Coordinates of C-alpha atoms in Angstrom, one line a residue:
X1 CA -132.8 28.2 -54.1
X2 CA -129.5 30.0 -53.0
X3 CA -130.0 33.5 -52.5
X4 CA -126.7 35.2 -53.9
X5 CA -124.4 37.4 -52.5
X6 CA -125.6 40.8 -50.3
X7 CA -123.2 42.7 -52.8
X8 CA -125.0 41.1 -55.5
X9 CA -128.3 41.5 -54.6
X10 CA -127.5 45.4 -53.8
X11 CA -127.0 45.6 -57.5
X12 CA -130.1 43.7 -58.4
X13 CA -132.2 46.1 -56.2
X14 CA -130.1 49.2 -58.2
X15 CA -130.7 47.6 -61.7
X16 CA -134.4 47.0 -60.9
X17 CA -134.3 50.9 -59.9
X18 CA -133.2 52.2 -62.7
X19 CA -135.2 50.1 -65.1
X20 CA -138.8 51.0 -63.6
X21 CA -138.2 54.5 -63.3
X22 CA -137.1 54.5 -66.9
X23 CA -140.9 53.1 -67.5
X24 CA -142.3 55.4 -65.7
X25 CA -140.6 58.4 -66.9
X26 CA -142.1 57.1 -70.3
X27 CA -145.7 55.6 -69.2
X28 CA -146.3 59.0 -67.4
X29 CA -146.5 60.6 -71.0
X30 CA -149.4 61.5 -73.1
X31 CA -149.9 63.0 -77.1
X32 CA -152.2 66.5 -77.0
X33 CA -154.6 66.2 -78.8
X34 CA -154.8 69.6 -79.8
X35 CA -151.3 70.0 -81.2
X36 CA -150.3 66.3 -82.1
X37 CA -147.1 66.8 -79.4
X38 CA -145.6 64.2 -77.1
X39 CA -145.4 65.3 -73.5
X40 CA -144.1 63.5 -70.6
X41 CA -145.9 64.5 -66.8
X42 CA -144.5 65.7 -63.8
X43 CA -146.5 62.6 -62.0
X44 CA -150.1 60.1 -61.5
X45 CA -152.6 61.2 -59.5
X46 CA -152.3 65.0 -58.1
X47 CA -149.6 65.5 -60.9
X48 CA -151.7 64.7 -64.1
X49 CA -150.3 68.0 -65.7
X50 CA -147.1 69.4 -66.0
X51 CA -144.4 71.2 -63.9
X52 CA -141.6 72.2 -66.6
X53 CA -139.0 72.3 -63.4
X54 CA -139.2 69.0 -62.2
X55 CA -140.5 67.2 -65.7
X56 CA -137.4 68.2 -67.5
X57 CA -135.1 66.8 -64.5
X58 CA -136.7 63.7 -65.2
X59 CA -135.2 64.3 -69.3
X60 CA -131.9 65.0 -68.3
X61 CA -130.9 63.3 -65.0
X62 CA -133.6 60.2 -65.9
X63 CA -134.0 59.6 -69.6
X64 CA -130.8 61.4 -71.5
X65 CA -128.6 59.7 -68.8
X66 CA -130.5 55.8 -69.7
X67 CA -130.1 56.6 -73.4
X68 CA -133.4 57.2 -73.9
X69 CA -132.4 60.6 -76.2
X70 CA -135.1 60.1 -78.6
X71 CA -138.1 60.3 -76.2
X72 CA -136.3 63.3 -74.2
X73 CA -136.1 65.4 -78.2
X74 CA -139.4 63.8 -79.0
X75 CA -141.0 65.5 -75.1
X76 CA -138.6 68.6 -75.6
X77 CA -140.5 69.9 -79.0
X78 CA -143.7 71.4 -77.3
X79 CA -141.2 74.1 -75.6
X80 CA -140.2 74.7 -78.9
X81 CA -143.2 75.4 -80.2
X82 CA -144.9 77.1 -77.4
X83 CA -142.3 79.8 -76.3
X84 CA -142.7 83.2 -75.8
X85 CA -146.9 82.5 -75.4
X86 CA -146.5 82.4 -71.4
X87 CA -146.0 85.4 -69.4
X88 CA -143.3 84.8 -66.8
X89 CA -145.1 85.2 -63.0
X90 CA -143.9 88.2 -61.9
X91 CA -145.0 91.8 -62.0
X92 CA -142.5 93.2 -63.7
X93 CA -142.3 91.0 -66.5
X94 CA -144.2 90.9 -70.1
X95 CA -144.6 88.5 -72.6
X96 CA -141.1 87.8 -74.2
X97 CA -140.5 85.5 -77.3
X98 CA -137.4 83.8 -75.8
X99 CA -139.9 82.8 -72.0
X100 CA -139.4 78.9 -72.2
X101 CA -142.7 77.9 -70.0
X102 CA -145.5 75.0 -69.8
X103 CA -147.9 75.6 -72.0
X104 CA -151.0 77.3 -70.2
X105 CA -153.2 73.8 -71.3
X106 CA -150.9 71.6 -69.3
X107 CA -150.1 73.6 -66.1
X108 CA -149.9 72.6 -62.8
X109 CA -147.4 74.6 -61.3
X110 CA -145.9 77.9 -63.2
X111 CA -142.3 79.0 -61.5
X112 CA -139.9 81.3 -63.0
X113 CA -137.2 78.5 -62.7
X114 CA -138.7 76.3 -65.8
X115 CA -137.5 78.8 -68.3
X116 CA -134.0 77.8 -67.1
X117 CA -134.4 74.7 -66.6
X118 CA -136.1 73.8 -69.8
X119 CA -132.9 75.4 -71.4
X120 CA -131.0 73.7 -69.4
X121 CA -132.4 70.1 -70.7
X122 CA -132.2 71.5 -74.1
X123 CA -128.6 72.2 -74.2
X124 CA -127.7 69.2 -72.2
X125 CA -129.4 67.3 -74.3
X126 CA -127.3 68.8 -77.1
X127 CA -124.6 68.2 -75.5
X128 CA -124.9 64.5 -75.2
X129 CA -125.9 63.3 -78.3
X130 CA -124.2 65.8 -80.6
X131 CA -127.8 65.2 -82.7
X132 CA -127.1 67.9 -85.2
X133 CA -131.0 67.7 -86.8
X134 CA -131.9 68.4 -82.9
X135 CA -129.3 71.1 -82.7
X136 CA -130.4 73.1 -86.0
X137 CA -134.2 72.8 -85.3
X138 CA -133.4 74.3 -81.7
X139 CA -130.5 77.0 -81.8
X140 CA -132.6 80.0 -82.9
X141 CA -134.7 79.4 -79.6
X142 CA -131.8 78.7 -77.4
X143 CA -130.3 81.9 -78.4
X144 CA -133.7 83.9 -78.0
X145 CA -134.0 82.0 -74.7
X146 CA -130.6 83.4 -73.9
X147 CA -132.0 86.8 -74.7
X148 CA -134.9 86.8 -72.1
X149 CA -132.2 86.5 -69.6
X150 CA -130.1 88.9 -70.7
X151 CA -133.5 91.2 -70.8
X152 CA -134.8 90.1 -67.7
X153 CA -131.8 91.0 -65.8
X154 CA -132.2 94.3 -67.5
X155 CA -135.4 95.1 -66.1
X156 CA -135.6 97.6 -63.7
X157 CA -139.2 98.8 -62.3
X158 CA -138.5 96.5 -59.4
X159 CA -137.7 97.1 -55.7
X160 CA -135.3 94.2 -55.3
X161 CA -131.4 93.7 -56.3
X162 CA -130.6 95.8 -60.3
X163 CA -129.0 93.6 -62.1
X164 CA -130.8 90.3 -61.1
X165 CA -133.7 88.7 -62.1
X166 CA -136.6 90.6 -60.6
X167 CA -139.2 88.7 -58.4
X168 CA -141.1 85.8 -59.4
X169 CA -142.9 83.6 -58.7
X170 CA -140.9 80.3 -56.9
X171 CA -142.2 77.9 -54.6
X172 CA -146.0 77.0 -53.5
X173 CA -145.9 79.7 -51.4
X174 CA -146.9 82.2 -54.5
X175 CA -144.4 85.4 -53.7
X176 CA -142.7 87.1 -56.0
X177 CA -139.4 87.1 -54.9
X178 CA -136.1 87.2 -56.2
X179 CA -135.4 83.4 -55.2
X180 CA -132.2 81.9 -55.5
X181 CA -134.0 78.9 -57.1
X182 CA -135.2 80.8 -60.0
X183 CA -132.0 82.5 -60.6
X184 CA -130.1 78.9 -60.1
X185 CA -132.2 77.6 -62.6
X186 CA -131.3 80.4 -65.2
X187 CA -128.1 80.3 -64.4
X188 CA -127.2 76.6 -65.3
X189 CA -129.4 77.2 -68.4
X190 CA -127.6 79.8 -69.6
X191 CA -124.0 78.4 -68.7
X192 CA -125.2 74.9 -70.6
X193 CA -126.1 77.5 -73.4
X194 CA -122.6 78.6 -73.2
X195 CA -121.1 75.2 -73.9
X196 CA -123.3 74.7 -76.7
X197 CA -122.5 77.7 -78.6
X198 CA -118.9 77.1 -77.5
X199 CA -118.9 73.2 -79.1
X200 CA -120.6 74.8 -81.9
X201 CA -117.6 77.6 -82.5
X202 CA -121.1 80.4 -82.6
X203 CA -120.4 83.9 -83.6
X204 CA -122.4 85.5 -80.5
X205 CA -120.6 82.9 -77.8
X206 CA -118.4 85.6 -76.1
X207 CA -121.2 87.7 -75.8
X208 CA -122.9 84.9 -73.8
X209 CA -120.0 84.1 -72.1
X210 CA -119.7 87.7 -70.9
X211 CA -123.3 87.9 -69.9
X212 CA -122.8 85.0 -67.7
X213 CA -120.1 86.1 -66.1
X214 CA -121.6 88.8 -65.2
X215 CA -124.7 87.1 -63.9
X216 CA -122.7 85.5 -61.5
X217 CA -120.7 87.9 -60.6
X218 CA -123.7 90.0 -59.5
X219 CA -125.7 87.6 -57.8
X220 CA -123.1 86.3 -55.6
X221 CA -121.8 89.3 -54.5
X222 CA -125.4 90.3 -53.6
X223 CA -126.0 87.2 -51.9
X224 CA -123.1 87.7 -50.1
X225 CA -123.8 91.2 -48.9
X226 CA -127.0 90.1 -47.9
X227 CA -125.8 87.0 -45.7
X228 CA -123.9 89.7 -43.6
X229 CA -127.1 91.1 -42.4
X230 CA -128.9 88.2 -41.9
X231 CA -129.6 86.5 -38.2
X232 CA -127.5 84.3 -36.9
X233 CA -127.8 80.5 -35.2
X234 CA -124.5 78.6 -33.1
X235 CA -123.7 75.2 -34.0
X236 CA -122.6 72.6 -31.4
X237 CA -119.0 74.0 -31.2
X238 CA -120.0 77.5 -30.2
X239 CA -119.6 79.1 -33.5
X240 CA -121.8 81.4 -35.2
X241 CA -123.1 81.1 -38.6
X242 CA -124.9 83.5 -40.8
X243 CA -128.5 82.0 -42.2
X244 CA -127.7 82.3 -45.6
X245 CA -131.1 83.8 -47.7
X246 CA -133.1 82.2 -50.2
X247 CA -133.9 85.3 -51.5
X248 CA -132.4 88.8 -52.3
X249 CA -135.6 90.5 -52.2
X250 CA -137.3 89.4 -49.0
X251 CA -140.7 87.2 -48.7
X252 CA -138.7 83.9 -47.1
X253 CA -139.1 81.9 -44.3
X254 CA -136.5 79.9 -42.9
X255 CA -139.0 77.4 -40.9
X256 CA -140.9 77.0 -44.5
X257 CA -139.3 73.3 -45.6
X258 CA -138.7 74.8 -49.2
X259 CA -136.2 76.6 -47.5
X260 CA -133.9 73.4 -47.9
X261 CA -135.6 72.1 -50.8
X262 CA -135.8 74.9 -53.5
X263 CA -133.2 77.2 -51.4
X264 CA -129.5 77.5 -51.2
X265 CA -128.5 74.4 -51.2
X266 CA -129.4 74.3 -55.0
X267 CA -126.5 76.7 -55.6
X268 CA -123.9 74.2 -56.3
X269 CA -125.9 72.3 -58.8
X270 CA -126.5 75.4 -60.3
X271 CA -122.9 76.4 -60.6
X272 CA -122.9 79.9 -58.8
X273 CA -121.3 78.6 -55.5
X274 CA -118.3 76.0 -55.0
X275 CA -119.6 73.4 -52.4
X276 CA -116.3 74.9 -50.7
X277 CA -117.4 77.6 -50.3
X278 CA -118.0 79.0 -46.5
X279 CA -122.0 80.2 -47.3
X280 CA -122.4 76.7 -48.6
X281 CA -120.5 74.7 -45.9
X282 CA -122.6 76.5 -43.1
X283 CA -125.8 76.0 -44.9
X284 CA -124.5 72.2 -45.2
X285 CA -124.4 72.4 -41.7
X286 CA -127.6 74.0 -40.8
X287 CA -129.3 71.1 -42.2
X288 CA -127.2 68.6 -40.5
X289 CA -127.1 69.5 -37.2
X290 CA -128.8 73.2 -36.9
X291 CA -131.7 74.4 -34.6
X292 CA -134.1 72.6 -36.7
X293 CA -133.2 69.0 -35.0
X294 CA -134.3 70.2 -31.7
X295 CA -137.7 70.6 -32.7
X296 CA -138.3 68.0 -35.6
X297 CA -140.9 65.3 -35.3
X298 CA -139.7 62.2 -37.7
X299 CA -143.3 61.4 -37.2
X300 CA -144.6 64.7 -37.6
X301 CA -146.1 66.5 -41.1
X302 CA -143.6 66.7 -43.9
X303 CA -144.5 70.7 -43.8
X304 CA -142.2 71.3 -40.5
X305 CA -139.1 72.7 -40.9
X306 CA -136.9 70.6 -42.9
X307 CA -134.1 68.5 -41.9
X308 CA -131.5 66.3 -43.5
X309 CA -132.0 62.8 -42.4
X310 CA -129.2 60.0 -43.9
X311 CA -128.5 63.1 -46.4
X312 CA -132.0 63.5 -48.1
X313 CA -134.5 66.1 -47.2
X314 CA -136.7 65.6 -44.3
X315 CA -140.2 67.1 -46.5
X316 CA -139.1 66.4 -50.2
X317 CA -136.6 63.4 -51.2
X318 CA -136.3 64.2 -54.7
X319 CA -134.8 67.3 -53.6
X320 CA -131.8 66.6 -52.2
X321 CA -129.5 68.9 -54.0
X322 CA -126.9 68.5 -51.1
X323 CA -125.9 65.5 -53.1
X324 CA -124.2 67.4 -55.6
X325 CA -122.1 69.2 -52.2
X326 CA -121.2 65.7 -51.6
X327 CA -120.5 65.0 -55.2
X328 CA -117.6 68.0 -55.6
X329 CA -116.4 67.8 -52.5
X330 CA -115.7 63.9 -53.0
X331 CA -117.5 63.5 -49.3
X332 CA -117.3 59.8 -50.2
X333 CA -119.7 58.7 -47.0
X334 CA -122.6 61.4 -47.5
X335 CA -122.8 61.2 -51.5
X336 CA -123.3 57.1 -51.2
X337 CA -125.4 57.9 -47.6
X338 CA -127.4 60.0 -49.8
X339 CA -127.8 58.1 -53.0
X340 CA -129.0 55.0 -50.8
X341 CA -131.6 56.7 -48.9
X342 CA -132.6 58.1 -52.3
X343 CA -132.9 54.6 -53.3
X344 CA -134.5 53.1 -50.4
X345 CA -136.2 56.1 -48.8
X346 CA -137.2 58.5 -51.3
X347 CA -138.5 55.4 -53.6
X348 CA -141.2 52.7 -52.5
X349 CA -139.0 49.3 -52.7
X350 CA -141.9 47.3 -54.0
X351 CA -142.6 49.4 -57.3
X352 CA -139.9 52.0 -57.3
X353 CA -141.8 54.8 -57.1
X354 CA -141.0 58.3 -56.0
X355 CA -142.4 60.5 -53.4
X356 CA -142.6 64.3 -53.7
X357 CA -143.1 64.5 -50.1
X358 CA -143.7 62.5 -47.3
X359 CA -147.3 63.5 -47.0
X360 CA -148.4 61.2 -49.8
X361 CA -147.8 63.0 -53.5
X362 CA -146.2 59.8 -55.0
X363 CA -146.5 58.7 -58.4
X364 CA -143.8 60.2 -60.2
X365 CA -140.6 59.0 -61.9
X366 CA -137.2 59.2 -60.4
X367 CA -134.2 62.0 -61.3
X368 CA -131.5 62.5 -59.0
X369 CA -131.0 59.1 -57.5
X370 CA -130.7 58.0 -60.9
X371 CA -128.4 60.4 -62.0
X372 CA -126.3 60.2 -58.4
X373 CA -125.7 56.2 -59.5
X374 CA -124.0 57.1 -63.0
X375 CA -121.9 59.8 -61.4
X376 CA -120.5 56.8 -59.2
X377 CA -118.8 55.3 -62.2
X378 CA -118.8 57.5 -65.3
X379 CA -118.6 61.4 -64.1
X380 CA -118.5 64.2 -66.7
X381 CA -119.8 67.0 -64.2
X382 CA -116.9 67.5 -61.4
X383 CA -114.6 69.8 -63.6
X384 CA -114.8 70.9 -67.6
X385 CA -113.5 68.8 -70.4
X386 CA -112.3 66.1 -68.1
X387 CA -114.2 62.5 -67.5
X388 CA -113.6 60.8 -64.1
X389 CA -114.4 56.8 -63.7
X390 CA -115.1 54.9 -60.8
X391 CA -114.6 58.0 -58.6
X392 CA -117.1 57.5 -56.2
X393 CA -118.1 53.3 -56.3
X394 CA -119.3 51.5 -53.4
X395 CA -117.9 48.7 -52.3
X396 CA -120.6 46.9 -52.8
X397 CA -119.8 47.4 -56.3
X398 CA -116.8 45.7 -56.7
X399 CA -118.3 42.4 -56.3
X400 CA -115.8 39.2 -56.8
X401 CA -119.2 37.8 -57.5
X402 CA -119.7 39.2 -61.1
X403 CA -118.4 42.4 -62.7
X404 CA -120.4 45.5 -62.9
X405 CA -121.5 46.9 -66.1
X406 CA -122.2 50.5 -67.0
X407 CA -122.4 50.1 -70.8
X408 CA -122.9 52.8 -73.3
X409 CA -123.1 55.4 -70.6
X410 CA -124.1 59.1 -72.5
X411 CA -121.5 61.7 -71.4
X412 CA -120.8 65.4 -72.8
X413 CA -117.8 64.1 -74.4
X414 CA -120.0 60.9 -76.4
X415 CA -120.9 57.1 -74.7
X416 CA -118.5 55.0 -72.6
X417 CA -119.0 51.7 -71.3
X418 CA -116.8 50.3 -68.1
X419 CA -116.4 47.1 -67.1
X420 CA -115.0 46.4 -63.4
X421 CA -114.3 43.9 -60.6
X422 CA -111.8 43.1 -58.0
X423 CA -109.6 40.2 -58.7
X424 CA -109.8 37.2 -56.0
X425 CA -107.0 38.8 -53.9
X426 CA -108.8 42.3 -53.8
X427 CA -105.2 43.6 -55.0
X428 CA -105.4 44.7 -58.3
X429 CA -109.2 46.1 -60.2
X430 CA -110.1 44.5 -63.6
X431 CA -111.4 47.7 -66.0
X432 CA -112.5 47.1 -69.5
X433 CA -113.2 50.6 -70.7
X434 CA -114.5 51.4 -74.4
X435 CA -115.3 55.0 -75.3
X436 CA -117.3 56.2 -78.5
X437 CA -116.2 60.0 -78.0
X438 CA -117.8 62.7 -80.5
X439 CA -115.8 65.3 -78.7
X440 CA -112.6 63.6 -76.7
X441 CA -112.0 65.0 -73.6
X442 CA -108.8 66.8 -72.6
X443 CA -108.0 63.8 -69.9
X444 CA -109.9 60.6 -68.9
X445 CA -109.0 59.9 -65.1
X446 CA -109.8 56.7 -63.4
X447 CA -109.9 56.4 -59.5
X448 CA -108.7 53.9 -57.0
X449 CA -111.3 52.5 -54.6
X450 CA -111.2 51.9 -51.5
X451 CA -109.6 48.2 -51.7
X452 CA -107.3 47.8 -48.8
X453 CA -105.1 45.9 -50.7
X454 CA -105.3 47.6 -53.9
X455 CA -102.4 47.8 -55.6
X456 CA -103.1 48.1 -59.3
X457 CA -105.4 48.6 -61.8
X458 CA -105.6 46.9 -65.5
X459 CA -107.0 49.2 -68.1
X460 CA -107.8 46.5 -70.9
X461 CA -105.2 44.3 -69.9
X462 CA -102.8 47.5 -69.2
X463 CA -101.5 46.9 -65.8
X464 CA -101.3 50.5 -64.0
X465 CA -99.9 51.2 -60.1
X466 CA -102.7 52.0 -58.0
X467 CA -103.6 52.9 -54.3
X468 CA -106.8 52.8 -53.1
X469 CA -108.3 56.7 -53.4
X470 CA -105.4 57.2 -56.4
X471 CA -105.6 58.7 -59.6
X472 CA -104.1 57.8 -63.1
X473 CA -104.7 59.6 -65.9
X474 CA -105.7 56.7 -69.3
X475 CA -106.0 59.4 -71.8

């Protein structure tokens, strides 16, 4: 039997990817038996229970972005139903009705980043499917979710940063700290709040909008105030950078691995920092090519201070979050680099599988490197109210072979399905692109690949000048 094409069997390996992790995502799932809800799991074996964090990346960046919306509002509901019956875990803080947490039957691991996270989900799931039944049942709770921020920020019988939130619990490592990961996490809850309520034309929306302003405001100038007095390290030119914190309050280590994995690096996912910016370009480049390569062991325990290696984390794959520096900064190289090794280093490739860390947890459903592929082609996260398509394809994509299909992709804006291939010359890209928008975007930009010869594209038999890294704008 012929085997096909490399290009071709590149996409088989992707679509064979994405189609077990969406069964796991669903067989890793249970109904409690107490309460009668659905609940997806963090993982198998040593993750039988529930992590909110992680478990609700797996609803947005797994599920919502297959189309799988119904389990993701179906998993969703036990938040719902249980908030404000966890106390956050950190000293200063008490039971709050709006504390979005695992419920104390399920728990495995209880961080101060799955309140934002979990609202995060929410609202992106919102987003998407524009489900207006989902949106009534869960607006009182996403404002009262909104309102333990607010609060939380408020509190003040803490020794760390005013106007932050105070410490808490956020990595394995069980300090109370003022982490940049739980504050991330809250963040890009409350800012997906914000474009709910927004959509929605709510009467307290400015208020929200204010308070996250604000938010950001404070933390970053914090965080940057804090980088000043922090040590330094050289990179291989001779300059000097700053180690920039992963925490306000003290309690870090900078040899611990989570310092890449649950640290700064999460800020532009998060939306606090531009990847641009100078604190993330020399944390970028700590991980790259910083002090940590001269001592790491590829064969040694996951727990050594972490490296990137081909652009995922040396100690945790699934938590990469440099992809998303790669993403904004259109780093063509490292985002596909990145989404690969996801793919073929972060996954078994004989069942698909992920690995929390390369110490053995395995067992658990895919989020980023699923999510990384659909940014590829259909992107609705680089800037507000615009969709980019085919921004960052690989070549192996653009297979004269057979066309590549992303069909009925869920954006922000509603699903859209593209249809591409090169034509036999390479010059010109075939695009059949069919939108089902419940809220249009302001402009729908497709991008030139990198085709030598490219010199047009045809938009549903509308033939449009292109170069190869171009832009034209379809709608």
């Amino acid at each position: 039997m012929e085997e096909p094409p490399v290009s071709v069997q590149r996409l088989l390996h992707a679509n064979e990817y994405l189609r077990r992790n969406a069964q796991y995502g669903e067989i890793i799932a249970q109904k409690m038996p107490d309460s009668g809800h659905y609940t997806n799991l963090t993982g198998s074996q040593v993750y039988a229970r529930m992590w909110a964090t992680p478990t609700t990346m797996f609803d947005t960046m797994l599920l919502d972005t297959l189309g799988y919306h119904a389990a993701v509002a179906r998993y969703l509901e036990i938040f719902r139903d249980t908030q404000g019956t966890v106390k956050p875990p950190g000293p200063s803080y008490t039971l709050h009705p709006g504390y979005l947490a695992t419920p104390k039957s399920l728990t495995s691991v209880d961080w101060l980043s799955d309140h934002g996270a979990i609202l995060h989900a929410v609202c992106y799931h919102a987003l998407l499917t524009d489900d207006r039944e989902f949106i009534d049942r869960w607006l009182p709770s996403i404002i009262k979710a909104c309102v333990f921020i607010r609060d939380a920020r408020g509190i003040a019988n803490h020794d760390g940063v005013p106007g932050v939130l105070p410490p808490a619990v956020a990595t394995d490592r069980g300090i109370a700290t003022q982490a940049v990961w739980n504050i991330g996490w809250h963040y890009r809850g409350l800012t997906s709040a914000v474009a709910l309520l927004k959509r929605l034309g709510h009467p307290q929306v400015e208020t929200w909008i204010r308070e996250a302003e604000d938010f950001r405001t404070t933390f970053v100038g914090a965080l940057r105030e804090q980088t000043r007095h922090m040590p330094t390290w050289t990179d291989a030119s001779g300059a000097k950078h700053h180690i920039v914190p992963t925490s306000l309050s003290g309690g870090e280590d900078f040899s611990h691995a989570f310092y890449l994995d649950t640290g700064p690096l999460f800020l532009v996912y998060a939306g606090l920092l531009e990847a641009r910016d100078q604190l993330m370009q020399s944390t970028l480049k700590f991980f790259r090519e910083g002090p940590n390569h001269l001592a790491f062991d590829p064969y040694g325990n996951h727990e050594q201070p972490a490296v990137l290696i081909h652009e995922i984390s040396s100690c945790e794959p699934c938590a990469s979050f440099n992809l998303f520096h790669s993403h904004q900064s259109g780093d063509r190289g490292r985002f596909l680099e990145g989404m690969y090794s996801m793919m073929t280093g972060g996954h078994s490739q004989q069942t698909y599988t992920a690995c929390e860390t390369r110490g053995g947890i395995t067992g658990i459903a895919g989020h980023i490197g699923i999510y990384a592929i659909r940014l590829c082609a259909v992107d609705d996260l680089l800037e507000p109210d615009t969709l980019h398509l085919l921004r960052l394809v690989p070549k192996a994509w653009l297979s004269r072979a057979q066309k590549t299909h992303f069909e009925a992709i869920p954006t922000i804006f509603g699903p859209v399905t593209v249809v591409f291939e090169p034509s036999a010359e390479a010059t010109s890209l075939q695009v059949e692109y069919a939108p089902h928008f419940h809220h249009p975007p302001k402009r729908v930009v497709i991008h030139g690949p990198p085709l030598p010869g490219l010199t047009s594209v045809v938009v549903n038999s509308r033939m449009i000048a292109m170069r190869p890294g171009g832009t034209v704008v379809v709608e």
